[in-house]
mmCIF file of C-alpha atoms and ligand atoms in Angstrom:
data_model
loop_
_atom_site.group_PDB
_atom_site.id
_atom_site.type_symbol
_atom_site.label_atom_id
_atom_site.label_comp_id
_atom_site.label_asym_id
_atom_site.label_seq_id
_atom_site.Cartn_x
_atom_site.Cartn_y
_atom_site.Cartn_z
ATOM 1 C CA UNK A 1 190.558 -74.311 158.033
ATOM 2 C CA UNK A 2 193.376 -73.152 159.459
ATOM 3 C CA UNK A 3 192.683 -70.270 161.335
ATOM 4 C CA UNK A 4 191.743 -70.331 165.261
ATOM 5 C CA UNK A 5 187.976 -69.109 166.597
ATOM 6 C CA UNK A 6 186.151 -69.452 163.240
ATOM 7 C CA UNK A 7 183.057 -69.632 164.591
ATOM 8 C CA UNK A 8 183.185 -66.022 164.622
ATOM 9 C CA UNK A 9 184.897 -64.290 161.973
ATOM 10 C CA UNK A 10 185.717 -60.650 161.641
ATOM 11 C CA UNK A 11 185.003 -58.233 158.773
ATOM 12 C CA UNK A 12 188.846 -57.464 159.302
ATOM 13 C CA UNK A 13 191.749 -58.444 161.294
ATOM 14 C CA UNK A 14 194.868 -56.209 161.396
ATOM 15 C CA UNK A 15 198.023 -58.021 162.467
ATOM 16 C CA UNK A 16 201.377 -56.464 163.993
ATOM 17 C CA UNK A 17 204.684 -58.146 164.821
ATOM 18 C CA UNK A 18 206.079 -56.168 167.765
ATOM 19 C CA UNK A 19 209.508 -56.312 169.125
ATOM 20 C CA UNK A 20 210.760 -54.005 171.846
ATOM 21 C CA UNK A 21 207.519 -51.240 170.504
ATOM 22 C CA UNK A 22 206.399 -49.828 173.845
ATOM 23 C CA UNK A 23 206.717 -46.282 172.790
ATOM 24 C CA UNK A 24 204.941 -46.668 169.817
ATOM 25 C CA UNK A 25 201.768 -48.717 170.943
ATOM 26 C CA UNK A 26 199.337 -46.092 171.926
ATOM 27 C CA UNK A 27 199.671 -44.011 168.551
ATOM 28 C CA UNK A 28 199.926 -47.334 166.719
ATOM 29 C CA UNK A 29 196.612 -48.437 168.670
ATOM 30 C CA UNK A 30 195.023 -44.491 167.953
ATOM 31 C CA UNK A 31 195.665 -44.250 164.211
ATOM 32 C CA UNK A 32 194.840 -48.080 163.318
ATOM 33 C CA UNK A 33 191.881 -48.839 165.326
ATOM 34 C CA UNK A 34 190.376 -45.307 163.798
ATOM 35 C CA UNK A 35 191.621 -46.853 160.533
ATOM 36 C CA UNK A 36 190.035 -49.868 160.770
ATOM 37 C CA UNK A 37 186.726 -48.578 162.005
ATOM 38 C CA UNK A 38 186.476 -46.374 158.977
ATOM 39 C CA UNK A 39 186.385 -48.965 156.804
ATOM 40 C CA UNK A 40 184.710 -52.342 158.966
ATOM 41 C CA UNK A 41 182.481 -50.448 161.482
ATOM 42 C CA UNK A 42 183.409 -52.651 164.761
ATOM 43 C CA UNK A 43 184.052 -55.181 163.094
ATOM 44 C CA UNK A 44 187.456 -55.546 163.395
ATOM 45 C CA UNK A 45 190.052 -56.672 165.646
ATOM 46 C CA UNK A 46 193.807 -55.692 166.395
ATOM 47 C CA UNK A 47 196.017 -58.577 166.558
ATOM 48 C CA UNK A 48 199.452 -57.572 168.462
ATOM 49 C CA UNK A 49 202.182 -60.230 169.075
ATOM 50 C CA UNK A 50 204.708 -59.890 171.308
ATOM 51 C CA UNK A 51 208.196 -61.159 169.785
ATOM 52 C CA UNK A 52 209.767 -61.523 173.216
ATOM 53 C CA UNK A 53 210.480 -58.129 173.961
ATOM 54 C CA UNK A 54 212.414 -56.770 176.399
ATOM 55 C CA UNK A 55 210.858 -53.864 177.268
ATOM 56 C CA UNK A 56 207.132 -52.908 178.775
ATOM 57 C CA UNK A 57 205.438 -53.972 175.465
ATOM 58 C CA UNK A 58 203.534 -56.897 176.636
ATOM 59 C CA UNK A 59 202.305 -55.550 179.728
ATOM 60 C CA UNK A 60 201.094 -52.417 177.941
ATOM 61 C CA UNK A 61 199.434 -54.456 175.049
ATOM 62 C CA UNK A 62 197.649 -56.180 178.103
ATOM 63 C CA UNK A 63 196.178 -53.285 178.969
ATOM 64 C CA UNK A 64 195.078 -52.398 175.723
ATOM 65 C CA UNK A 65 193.490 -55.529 175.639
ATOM 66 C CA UNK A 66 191.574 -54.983 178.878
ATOM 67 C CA UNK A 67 190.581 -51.405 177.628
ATOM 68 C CA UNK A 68 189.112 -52.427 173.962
ATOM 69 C CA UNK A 69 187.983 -55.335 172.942
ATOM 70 C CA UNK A 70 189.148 -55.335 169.719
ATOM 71 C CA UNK A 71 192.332 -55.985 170.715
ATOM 72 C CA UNK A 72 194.088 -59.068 170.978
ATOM 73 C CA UNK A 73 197.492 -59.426 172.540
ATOM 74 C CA UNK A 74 199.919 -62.408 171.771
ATOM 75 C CA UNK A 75 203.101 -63.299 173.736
ATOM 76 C CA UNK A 76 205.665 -65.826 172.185
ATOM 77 C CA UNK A 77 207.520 -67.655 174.318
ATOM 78 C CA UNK A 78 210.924 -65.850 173.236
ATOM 79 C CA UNK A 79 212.133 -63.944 170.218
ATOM 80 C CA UNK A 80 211.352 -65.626 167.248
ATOM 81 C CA UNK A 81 211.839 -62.864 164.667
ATOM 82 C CA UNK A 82 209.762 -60.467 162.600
ATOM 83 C CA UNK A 83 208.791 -63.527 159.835
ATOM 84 C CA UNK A 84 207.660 -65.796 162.578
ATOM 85 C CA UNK A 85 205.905 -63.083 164.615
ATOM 86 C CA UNK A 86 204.259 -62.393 161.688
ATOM 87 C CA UNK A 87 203.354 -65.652 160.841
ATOM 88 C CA UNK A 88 201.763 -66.429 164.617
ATOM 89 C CA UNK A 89 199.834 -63.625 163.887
ATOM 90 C CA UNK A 90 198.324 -64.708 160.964
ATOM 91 C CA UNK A 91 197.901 -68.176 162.113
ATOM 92 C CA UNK A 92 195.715 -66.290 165.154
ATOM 93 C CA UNK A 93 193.571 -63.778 163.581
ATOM 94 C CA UNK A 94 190.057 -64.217 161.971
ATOM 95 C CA UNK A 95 189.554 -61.724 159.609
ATOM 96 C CA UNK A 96 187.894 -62.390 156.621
ATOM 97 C CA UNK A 97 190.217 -59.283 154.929
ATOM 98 C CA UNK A 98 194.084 -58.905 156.625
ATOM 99 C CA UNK A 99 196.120 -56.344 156.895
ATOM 100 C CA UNK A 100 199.543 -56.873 158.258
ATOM 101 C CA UNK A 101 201.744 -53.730 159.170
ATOM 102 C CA UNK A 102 204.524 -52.472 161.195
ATOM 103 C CA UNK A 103 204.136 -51.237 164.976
ATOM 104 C CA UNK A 104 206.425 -48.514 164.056
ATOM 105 C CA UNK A 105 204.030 -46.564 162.174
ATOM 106 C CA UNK A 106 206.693 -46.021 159.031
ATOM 107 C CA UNK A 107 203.326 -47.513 156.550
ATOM 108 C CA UNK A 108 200.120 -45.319 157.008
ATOM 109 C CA UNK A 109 197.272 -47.368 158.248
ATOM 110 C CA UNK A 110 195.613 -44.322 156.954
ATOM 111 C CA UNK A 111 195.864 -46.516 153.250
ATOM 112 C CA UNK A 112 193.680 -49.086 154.344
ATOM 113 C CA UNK A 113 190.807 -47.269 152.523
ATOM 114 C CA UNK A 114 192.054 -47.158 149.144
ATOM 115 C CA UNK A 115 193.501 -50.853 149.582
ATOM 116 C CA UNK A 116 189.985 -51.878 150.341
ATOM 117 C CA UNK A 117 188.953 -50.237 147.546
ATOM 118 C CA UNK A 118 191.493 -51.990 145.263
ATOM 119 C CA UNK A 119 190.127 -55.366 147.434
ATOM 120 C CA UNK A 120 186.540 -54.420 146.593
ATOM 121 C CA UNK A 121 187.752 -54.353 142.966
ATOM 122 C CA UNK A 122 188.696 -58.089 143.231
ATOM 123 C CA UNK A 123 192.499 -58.357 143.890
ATOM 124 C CA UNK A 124 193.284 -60.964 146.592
ATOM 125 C CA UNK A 125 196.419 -59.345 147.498
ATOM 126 C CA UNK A 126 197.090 -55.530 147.626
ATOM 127 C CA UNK A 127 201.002 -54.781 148.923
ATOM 128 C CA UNK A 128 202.483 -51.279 149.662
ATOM 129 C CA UNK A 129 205.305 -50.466 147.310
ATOM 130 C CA UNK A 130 207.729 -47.834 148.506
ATOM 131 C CA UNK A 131 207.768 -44.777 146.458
ATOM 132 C CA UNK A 132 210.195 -43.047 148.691
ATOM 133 C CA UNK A 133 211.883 -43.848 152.124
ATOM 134 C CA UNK A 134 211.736 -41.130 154.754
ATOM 135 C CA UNK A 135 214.294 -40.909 157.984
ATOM 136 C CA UNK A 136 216.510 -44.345 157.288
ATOM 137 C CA UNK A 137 220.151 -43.978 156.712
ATOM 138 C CA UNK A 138 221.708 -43.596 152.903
ATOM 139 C CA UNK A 139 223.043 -47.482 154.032
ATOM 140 C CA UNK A 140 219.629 -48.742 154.634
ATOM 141 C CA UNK A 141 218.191 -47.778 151.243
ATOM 142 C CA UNK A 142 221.100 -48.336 149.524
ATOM 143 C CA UNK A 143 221.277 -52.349 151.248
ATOM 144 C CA UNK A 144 217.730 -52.419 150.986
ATOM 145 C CA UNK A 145 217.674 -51.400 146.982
ATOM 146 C CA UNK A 146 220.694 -53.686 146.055
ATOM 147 C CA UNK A 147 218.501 -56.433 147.771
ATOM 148 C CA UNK A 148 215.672 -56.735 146.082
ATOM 149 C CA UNK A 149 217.530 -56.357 142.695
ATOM 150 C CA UNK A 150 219.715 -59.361 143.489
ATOM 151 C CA UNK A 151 216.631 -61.301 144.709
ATOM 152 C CA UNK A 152 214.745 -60.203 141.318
ATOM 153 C CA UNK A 153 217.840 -61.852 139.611
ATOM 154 C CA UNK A 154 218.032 -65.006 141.564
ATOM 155 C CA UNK A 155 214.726 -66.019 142.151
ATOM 156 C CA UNK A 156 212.229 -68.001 139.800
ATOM 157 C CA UNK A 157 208.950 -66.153 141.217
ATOM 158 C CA UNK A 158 208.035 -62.297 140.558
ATOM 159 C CA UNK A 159 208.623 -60.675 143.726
ATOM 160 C CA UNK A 160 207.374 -57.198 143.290
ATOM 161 C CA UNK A 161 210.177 -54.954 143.777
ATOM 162 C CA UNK A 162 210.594 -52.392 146.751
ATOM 163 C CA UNK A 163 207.761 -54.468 148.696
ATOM 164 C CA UNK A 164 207.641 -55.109 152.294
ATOM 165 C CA UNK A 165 204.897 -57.055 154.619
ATOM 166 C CA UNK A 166 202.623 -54.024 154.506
ATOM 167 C CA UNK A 167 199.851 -55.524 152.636
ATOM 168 C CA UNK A 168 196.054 -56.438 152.661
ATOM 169 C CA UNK A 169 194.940 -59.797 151.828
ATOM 170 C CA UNK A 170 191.816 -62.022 151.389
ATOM 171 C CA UNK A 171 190.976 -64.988 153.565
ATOM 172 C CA UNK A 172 191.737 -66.930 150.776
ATOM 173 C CA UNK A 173 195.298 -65.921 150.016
ATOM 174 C CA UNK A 174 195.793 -65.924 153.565
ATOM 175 C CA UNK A 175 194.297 -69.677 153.932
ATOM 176 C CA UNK A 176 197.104 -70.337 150.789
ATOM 177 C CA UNK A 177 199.615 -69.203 152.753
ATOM 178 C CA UNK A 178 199.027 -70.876 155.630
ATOM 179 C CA UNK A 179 199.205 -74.386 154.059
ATOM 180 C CA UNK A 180 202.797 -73.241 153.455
ATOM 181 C CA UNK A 181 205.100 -75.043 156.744
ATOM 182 C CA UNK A 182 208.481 -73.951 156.399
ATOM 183 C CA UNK A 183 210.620 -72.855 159.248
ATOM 184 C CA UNK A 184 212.409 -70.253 157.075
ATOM 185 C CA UNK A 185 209.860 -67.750 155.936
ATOM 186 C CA UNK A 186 210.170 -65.284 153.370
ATOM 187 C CA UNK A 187 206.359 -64.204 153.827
ATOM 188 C CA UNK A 188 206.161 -61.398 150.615
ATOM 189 C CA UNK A 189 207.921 -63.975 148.392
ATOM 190 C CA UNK A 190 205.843 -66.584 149.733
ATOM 191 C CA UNK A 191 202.175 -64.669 149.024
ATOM 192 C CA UNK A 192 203.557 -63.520 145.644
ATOM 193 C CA UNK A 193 204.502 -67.401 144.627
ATOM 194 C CA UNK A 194 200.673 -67.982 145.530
ATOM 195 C CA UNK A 195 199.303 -66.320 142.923
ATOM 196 C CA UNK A 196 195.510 -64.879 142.550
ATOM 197 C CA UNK A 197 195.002 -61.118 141.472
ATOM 198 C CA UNK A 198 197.777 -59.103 143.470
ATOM 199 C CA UNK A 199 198.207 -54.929 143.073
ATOM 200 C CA UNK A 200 199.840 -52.519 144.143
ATOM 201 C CA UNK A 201 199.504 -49.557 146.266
ATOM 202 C CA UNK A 202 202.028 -46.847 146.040
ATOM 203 C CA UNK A 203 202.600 -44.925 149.587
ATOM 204 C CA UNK A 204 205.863 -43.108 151.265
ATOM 205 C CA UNK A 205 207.542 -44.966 153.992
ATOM 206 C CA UNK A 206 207.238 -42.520 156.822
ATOM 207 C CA UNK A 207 210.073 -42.687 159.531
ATOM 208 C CA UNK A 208 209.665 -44.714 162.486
ATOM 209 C CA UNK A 209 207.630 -42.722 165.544
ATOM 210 C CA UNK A 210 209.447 -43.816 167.660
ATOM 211 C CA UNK A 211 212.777 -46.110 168.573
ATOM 212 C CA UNK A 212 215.511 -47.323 166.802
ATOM 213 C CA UNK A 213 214.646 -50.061 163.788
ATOM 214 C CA UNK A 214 214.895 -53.512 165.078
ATOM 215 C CA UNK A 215 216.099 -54.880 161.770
ATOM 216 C CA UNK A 216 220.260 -54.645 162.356
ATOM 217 C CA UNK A 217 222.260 -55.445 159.509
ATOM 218 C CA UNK A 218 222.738 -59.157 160.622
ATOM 219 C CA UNK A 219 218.733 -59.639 160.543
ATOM 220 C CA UNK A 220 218.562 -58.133 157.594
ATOM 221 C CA UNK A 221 221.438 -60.350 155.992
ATOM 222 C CA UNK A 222 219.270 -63.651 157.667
ATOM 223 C CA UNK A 223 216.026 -62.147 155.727
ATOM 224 C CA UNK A 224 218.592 -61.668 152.502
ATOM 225 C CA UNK A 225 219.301 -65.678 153.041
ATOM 226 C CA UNK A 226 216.325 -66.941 153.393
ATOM 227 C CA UNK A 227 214.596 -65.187 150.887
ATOM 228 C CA UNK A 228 216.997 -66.438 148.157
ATOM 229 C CA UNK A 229 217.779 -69.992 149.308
ATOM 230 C CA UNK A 230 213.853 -70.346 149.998
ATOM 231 C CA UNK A 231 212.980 -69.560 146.609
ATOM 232 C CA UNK A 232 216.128 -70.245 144.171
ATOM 233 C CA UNK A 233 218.511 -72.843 143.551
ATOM 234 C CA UNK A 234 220.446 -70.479 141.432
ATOM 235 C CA UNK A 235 223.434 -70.262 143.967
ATOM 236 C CA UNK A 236 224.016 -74.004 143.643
ATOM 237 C CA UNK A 237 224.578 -73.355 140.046
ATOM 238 C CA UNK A 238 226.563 -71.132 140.343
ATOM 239 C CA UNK A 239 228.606 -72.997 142.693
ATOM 240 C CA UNK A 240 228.872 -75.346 140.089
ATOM 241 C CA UNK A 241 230.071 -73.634 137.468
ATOM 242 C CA UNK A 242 232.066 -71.627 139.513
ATOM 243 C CA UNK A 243 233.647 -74.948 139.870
ATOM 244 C CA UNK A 244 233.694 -76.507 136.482
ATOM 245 C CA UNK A 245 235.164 -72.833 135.469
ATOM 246 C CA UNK A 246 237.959 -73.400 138.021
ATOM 247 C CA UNK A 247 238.720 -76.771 136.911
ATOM 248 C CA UNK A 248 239.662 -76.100 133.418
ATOM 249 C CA UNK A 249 241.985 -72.662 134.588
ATOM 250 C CA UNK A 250 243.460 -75.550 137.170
ATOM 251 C CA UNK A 251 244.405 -77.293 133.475
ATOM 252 C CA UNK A 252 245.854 -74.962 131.914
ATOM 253 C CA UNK A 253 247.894 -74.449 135.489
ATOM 254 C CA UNK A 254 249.067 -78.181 135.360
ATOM 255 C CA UNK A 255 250.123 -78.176 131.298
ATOM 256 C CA UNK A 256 252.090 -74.726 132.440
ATOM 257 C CA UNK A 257 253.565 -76.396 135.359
ATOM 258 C CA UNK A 258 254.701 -79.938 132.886
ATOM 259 C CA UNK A 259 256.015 -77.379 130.273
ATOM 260 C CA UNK A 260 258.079 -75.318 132.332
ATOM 261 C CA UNK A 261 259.289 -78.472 134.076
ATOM 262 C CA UNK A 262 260.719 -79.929 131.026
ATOM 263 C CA UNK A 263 261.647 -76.872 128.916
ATOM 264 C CA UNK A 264 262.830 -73.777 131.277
ATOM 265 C CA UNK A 265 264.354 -75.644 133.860
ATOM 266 C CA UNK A 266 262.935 -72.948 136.470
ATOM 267 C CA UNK A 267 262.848 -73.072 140.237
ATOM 268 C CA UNK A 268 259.360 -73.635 140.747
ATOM 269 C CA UNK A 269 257.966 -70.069 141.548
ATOM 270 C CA UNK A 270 255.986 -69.477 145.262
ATOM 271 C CA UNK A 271 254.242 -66.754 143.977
ATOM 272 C CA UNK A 272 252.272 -68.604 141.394
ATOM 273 C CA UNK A 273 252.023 -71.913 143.410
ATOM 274 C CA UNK A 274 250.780 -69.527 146.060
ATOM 275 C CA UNK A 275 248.030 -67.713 143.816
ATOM 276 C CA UNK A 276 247.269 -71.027 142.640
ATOM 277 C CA UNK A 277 246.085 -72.451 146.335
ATOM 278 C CA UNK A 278 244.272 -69.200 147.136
ATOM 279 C CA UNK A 279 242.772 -68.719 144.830
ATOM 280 C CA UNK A 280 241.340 -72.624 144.692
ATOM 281 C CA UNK A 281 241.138 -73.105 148.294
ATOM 282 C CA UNK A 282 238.838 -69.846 148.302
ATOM 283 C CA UNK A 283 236.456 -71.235 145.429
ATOM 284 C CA UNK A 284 236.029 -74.286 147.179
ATOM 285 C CA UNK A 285 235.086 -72.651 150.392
ATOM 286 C CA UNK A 286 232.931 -70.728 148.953
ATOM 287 C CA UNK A 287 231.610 -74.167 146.646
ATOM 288 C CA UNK A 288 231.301 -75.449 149.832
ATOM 289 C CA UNK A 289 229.648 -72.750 151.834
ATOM 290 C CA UNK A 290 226.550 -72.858 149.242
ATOM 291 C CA UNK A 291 226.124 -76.337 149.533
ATOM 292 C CA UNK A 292 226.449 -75.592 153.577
ATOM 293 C CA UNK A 293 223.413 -73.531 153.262
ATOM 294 C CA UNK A 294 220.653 -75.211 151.483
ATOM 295 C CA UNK A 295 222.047 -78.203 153.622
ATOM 296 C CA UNK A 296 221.485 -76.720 156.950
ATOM 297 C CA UNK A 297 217.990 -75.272 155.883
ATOM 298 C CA UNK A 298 217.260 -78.784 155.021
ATOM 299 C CA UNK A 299 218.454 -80.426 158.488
ATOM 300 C CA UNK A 300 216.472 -77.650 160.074
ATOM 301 C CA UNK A 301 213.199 -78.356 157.962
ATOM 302 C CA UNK A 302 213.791 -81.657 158.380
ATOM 303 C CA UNK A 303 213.257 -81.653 162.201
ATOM 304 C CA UNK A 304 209.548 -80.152 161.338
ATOM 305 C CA UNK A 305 209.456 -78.430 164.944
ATOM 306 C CA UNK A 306 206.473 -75.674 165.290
ATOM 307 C CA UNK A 307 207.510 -72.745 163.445
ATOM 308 C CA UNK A 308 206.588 -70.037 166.540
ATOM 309 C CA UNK A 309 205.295 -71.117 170.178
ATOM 310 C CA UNK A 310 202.659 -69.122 171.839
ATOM 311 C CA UNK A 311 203.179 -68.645 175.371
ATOM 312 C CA UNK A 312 199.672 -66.626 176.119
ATOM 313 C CA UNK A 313 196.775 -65.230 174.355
ATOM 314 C CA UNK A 314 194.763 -61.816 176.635
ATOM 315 C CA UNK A 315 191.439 -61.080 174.525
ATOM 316 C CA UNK A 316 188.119 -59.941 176.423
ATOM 317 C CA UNK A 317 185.439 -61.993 176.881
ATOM 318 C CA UNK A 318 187.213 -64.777 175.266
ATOM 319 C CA UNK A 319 189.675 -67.499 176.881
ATOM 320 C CA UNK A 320 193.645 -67.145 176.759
ATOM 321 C CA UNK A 321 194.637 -69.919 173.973
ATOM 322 C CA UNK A 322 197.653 -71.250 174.545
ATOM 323 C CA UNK A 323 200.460 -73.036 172.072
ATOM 324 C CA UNK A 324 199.211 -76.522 173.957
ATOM 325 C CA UNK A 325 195.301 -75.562 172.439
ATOM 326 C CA UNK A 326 196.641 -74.652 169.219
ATOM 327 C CA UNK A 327 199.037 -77.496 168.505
ATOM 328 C CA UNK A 328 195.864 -79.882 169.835
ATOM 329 C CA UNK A 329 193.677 -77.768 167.190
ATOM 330 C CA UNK A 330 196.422 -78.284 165.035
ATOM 331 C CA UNK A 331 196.733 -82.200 164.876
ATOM 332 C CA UNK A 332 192.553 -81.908 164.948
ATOM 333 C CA UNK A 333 192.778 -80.542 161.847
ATOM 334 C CA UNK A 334 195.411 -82.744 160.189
ATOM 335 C CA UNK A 335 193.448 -85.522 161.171
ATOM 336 C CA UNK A 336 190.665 -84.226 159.611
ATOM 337 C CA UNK A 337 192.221 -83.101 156.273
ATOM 338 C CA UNK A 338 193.989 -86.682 156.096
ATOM 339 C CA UNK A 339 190.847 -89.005 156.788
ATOM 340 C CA UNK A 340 189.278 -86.904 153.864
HETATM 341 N N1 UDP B 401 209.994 -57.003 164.689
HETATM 342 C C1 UDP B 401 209.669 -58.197 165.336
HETATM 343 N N2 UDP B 401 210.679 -59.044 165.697
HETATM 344 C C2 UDP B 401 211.995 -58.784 165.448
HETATM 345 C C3 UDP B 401 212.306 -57.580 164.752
HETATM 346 C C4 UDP B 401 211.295 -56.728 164.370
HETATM 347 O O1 UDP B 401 208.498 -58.470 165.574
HETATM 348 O O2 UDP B 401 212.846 -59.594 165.830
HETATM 349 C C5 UDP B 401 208.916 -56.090 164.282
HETATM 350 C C6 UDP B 401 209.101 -54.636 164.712
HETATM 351 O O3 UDP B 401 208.600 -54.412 165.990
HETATM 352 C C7 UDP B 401 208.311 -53.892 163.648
HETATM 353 C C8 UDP B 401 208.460 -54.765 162.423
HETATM 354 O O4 UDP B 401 208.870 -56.062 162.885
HETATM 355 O O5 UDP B 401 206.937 -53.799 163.970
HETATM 356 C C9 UDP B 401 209.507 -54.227 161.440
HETATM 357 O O6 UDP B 401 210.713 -53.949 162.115
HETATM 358 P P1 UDP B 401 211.492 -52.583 161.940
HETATM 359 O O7 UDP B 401 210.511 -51.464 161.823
HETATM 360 O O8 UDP B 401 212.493 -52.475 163.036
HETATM 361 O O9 UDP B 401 212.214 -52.833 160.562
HETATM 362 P P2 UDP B 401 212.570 -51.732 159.444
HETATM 363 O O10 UDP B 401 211.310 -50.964 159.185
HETATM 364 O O11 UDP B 401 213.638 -50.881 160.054
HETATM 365 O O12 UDP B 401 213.029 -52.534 158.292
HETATM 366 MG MG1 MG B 402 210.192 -50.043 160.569
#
């Protein structure tokens, strides 16, 4: 339903977000197309999406779209992140199995064996776990570790812990997660919240061949955000109670205050009327901050723009589809799924 070119599916569709990758292209193009034929024949294709780099990435995934055919090369219009690159490529591809990995070659597409095996076996989903973390700074795997504990705390679903996008999935988990149209996209908390049969599959997180990571602390912190406010409501509670905890210490404050008034005739101290509006003023920030949050997700859902534009498609021997073709195919299909 929702996926472009049906009319011809693939046994497999592999799908990688790039962002400023040019020096890692060529071996990423080696090892997964060798991957990928082990395990579909030629039936397969490469899906590569340009996040609006800034270096020769799209005109070299051009050419490796003119040299094989099972590649196809995706430009967005600008930057749109690693969740929303993601996501365009997904929305493209035609696989009837996905696999979605890094350009940087830090998960093996070497694994895509035993994950079809697992497949095979009848999961739906089969996600890399991290055993170990080679080549990323102590700060990295210690932000990265404290994350997903917090987000195991917070959030309602099970999102398997030490996880990232590197994952195989069926056509119909995919479909599933397609249906899903938020702006602010958690995508391994959004396939676990799916449900169907989902294992996993233990590797070693190589380091990156090449580059520097493209996931900066502040990304990372916008990834943190999202993936808690997208799946738990748990902050606004605490912001309440944080508040209805406050509100009884600001009591006891005011029956101090009264009592020393009346019976030790004290100048009134700046110290404690200073503590007092920190200390309060800082909750309610905070309070309010929370609330800030979920409220400026919701303005931003609430505008419903297209999650990702698509400024070119370069395949062989099939057309360049634009965003214009894909928002048309788009409403088709809303039209269709609403008449029904
Ligand atoms: N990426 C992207 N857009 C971005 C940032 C990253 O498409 O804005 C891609 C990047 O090219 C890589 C993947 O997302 O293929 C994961 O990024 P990276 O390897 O830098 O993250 P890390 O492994 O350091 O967490
Ligand atoms: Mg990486």
């Amino acid at each position: 339903m929702s996926t472009l070119l049906t009319e011809d599916m693939a046994r497999l569709s592999a799908v990688v977000p790039c962002f400023n990758e040019e020096e890692s292209l060529e071996e990423l193009h080696r090892r997964l197309s060798a991957a990928c034929a082990a395990n579909a024949g030629g039936d397969y294709e490469i899906v590569l999406v340009d996040d609006g780099s800034k270096d020769l990435t799209w005109p070299k995934m051009q050419a490796l779209a003119e040299r094989d055919s099972h590649i196809v090369a995706v430009k967005l219009s600008r930057n749109h992140g690693h969740q929303l690159a993601l996501s365009a490529g997904l929305k493209v591809c035609r696989g009837s199995r996905i696999l979605i990995i890094d350009a940087d070659l830090q998960d093996p597409p070497e694994l895509l064996d035993e994950m079809m095996t697992k497949m095979d076996a009848g999961a739906h989903v089969v996600y890399g776990r991290r055993k170990e973390r080679r080549g990323e700074t102590r700060f990295k795997r210690l932000t990265a570790n404290v994350f997903y504990r917090i987000l195991d705390r917070l959030v309602e679903i099970d999102v398997p812990l030490d996880t990232g996008d590197f994952r195989l999935m069926s056509r119909k988990a995919l479909d599933m997660l397609l249906r899903m149209p938020e702006q602010h996209r958690f995508i391994r908390g959004m396939v676990s919240w799916i449900g169907l049969e989902q294992v996993a599959q233990d590797y070693v997180r190589e380091e990156r061949f090449a580059g520097e990571t493209k996931y900066p602390l502040p990304k990372m912190f916008a990834l943190a955000f999202d993936a808690i406010t997208g799946f738990s409501t748990k902050p606004l509670k605490i912001a309440s109670y944080l508040g209805f905890l406050f509100s009884i210490l600001a009591l006891f404050g005011v029956l101090y205050t009264f009592y020393s008034l009346i019976f030790l005739n004290t100048v009134a101290g700046w110290a404690s009327v200073m503590t007092v509006v920190l200390v309060l003023g800082g909750i309610q920030l905070l309070v309010l901050g929370i609330m800030g949050e979920y409220l400026g997700r919701m303005f931003m859902e609430a505008k419903r723009r297209p999650i990702f534009l698509i400024e070119d498609i370069v395949r062989r021997g099939a057309p360049a589809k634009t965003d214009d073709q894909i928002a048309s195919e788009d409403e088709a299909n809303m039209n269709a799924s609403s008449a029904r």
